[in-house]
Coordinates of C-alpha atoms in Angstrom, one line a residue:
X1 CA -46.6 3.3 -11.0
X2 CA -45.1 4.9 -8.0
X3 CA -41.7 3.9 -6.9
X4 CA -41.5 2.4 -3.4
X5 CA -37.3 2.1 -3.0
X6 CA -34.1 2.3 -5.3
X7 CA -32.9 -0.3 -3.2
X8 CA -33.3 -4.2 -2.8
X9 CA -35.8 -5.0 -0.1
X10 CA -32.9 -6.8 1.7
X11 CA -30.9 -3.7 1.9
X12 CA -34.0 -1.5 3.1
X13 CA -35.0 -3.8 5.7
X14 CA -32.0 -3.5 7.0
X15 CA -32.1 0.1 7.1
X16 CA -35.2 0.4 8.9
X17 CA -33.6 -1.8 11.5
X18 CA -30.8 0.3 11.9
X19 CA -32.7 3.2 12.0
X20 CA -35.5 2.1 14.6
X21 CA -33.2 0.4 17.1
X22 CA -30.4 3.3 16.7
X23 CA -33.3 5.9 17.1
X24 CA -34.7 4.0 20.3
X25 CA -31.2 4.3 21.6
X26 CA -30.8 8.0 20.3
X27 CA -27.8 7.1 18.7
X28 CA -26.4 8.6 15.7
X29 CA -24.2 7.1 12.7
X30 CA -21.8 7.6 10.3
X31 CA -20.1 6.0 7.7
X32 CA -17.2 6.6 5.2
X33 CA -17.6 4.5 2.1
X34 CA -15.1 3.5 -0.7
X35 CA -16.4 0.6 -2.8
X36 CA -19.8 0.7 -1.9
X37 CA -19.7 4.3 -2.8
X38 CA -22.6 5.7 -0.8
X39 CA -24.9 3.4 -0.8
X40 CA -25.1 2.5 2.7
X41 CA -26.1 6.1 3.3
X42 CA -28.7 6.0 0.1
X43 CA -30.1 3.0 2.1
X44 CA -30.2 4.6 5.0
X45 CA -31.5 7.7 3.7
X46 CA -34.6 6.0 2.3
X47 CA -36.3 5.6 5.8
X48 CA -38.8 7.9 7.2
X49 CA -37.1 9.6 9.9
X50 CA -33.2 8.5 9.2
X51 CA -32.9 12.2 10.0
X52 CA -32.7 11.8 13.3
X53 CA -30.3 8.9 12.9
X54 CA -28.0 9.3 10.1
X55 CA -25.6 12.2 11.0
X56 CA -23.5 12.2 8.3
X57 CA -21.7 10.3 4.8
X58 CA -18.6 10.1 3.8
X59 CA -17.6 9.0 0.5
X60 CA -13.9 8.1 0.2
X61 CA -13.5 6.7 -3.3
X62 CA -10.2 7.9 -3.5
X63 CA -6.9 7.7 -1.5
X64 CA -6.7 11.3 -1.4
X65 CA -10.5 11.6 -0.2
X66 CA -9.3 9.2 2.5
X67 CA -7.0 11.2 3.3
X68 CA -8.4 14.6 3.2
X69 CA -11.4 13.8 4.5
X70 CA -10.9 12.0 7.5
X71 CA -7.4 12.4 7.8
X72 CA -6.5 8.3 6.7
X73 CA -2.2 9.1 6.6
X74 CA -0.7 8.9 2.8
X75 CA 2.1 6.7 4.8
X76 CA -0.5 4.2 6.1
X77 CA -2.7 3.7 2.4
X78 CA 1.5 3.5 0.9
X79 CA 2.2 0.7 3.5
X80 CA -0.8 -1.3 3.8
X81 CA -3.1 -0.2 0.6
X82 CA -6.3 1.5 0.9
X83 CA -7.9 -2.2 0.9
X84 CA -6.5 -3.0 4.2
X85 CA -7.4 -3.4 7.9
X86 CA -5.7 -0.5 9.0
X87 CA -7.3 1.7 6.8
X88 CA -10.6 0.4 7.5
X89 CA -9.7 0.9 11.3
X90 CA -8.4 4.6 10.4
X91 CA -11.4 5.9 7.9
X92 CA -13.7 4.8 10.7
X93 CA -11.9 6.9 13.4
X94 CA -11.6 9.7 11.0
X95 CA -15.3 9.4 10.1
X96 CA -16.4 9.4 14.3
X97 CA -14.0 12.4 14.8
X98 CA -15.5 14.4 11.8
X99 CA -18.8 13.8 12.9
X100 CA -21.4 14.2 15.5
X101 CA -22.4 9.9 15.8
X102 CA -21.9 7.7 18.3
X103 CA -20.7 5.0 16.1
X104 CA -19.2 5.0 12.8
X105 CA -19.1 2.1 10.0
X106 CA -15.8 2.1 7.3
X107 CA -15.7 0.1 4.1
X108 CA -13.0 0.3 1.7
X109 CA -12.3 -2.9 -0.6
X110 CA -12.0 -4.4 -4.0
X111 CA -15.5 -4.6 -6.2
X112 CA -13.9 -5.7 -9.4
X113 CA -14.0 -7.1 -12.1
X114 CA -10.5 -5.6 -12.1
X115 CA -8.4 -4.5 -9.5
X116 CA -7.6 -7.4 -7.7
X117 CA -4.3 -9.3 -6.9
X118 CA -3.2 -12.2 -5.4
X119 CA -3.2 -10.9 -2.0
X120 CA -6.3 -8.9 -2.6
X121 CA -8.7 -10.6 -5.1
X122 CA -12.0 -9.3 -6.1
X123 CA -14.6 -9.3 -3.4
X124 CA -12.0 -8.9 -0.8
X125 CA -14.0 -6.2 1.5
X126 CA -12.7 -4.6 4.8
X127 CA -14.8 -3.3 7.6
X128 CA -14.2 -1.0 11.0
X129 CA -16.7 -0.4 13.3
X130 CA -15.7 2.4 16.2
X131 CA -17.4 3.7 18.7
X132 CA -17.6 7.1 20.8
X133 CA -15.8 7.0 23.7
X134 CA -14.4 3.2 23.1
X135 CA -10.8 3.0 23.3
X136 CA -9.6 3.2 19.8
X137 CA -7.7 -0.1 20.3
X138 CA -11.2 -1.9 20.7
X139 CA -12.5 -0.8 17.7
X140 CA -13.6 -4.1 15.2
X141 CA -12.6 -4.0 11.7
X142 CA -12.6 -7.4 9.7
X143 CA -11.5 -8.7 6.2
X144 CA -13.9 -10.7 4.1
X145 CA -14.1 -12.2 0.9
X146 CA -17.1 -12.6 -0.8
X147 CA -16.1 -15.3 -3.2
X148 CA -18.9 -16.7 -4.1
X149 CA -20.3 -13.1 -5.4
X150 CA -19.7 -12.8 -9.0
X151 CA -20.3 -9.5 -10.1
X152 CA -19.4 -5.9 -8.8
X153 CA -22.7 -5.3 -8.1
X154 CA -23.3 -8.7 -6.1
X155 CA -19.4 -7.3 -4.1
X156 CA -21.4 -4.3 -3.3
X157 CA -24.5 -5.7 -2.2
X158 CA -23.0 -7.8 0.4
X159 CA -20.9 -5.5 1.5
X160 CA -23.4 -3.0 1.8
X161 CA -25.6 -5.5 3.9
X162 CA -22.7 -6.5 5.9
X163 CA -21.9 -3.0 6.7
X164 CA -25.5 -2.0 7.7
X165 CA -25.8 -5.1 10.5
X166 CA -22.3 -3.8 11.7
X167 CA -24.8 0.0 12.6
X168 CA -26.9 -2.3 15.0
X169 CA -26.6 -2.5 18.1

């Protein structure tokens, strides 16, 4: 039996939204991934044609790949933690100036089971959202908490939804 997607039809519904409305608009994307660890780009990937959509993935598991690859500063992940707004804010800069997109999606958070803290408890999940041309001030990035999810997989599943309907437009 021939398999039809890796992914739960949730998540590639989603990305063939993405991809047909950003390909109407001939925009292109990018994201740079911690936690969900590249699968917003493995559900983008999976539609006919992303090609012309998806420019480029980053994934930034690591503080040091944060910073290295789309120059996130070591002082910034020190002061805030690499869960954080303004890392989220920074990795999605760093991903629209590394790349060729129009707009540029960052996750970074805290899947579990461990990991957590007080502060930062498991299925606490930060997204950026910047935009070409957008002063860099404007650019969106959110905390949430997906509470109610109670596995690492269900963390990355919402986020990796979330994440997509930030890409529409």
């Amino acid at each position: 039996m021939p398999i039809e997607s890796l992914l739960p039809e949730e998540i590639g519904d989603l990305a063939r939204r993405v991809i047909a409305e950003n390909a109407a608009l001939g925009r292109k994307v990018a994201v740079a991934e911690s936690c969900t660890g590249g699968l917003v780009a493995a559900a983008l990937t999976e539609v006919p044609g992303s090609s012309a959509v998806l420019d480029r993935g980053f994934v930034t598991y690591s503080n040091e790949a944060k910073n290295q690859l789309l120059g996130v500063s070591e002082d910034l992940i020190d002061t805030f933690g690499a869960v954080s707004i303004a890392v989220a804010w920074s990795m999605a800069q760093g991903a629209l100036k590394k790349s060729g997109a129009d707009v540029a999606v960052a996750i970074t958070g805290v899947a579990g089971p461990d990991g957590g803290s007080e502060q930062k408890p498991v299925g606490t999940v930060v997204f950026a959202c910047a935009k070409r041309g957008e002063d860099p001030e404007a650019t969106n990035a959110e905390l949430k908490l997906f509470d109610s999810a109670s596995t690492r997989a269900e963390v990355r599943f919402q986020a990796t939804l979330t994440a997509l309907e930030l890409l529409l437009p």
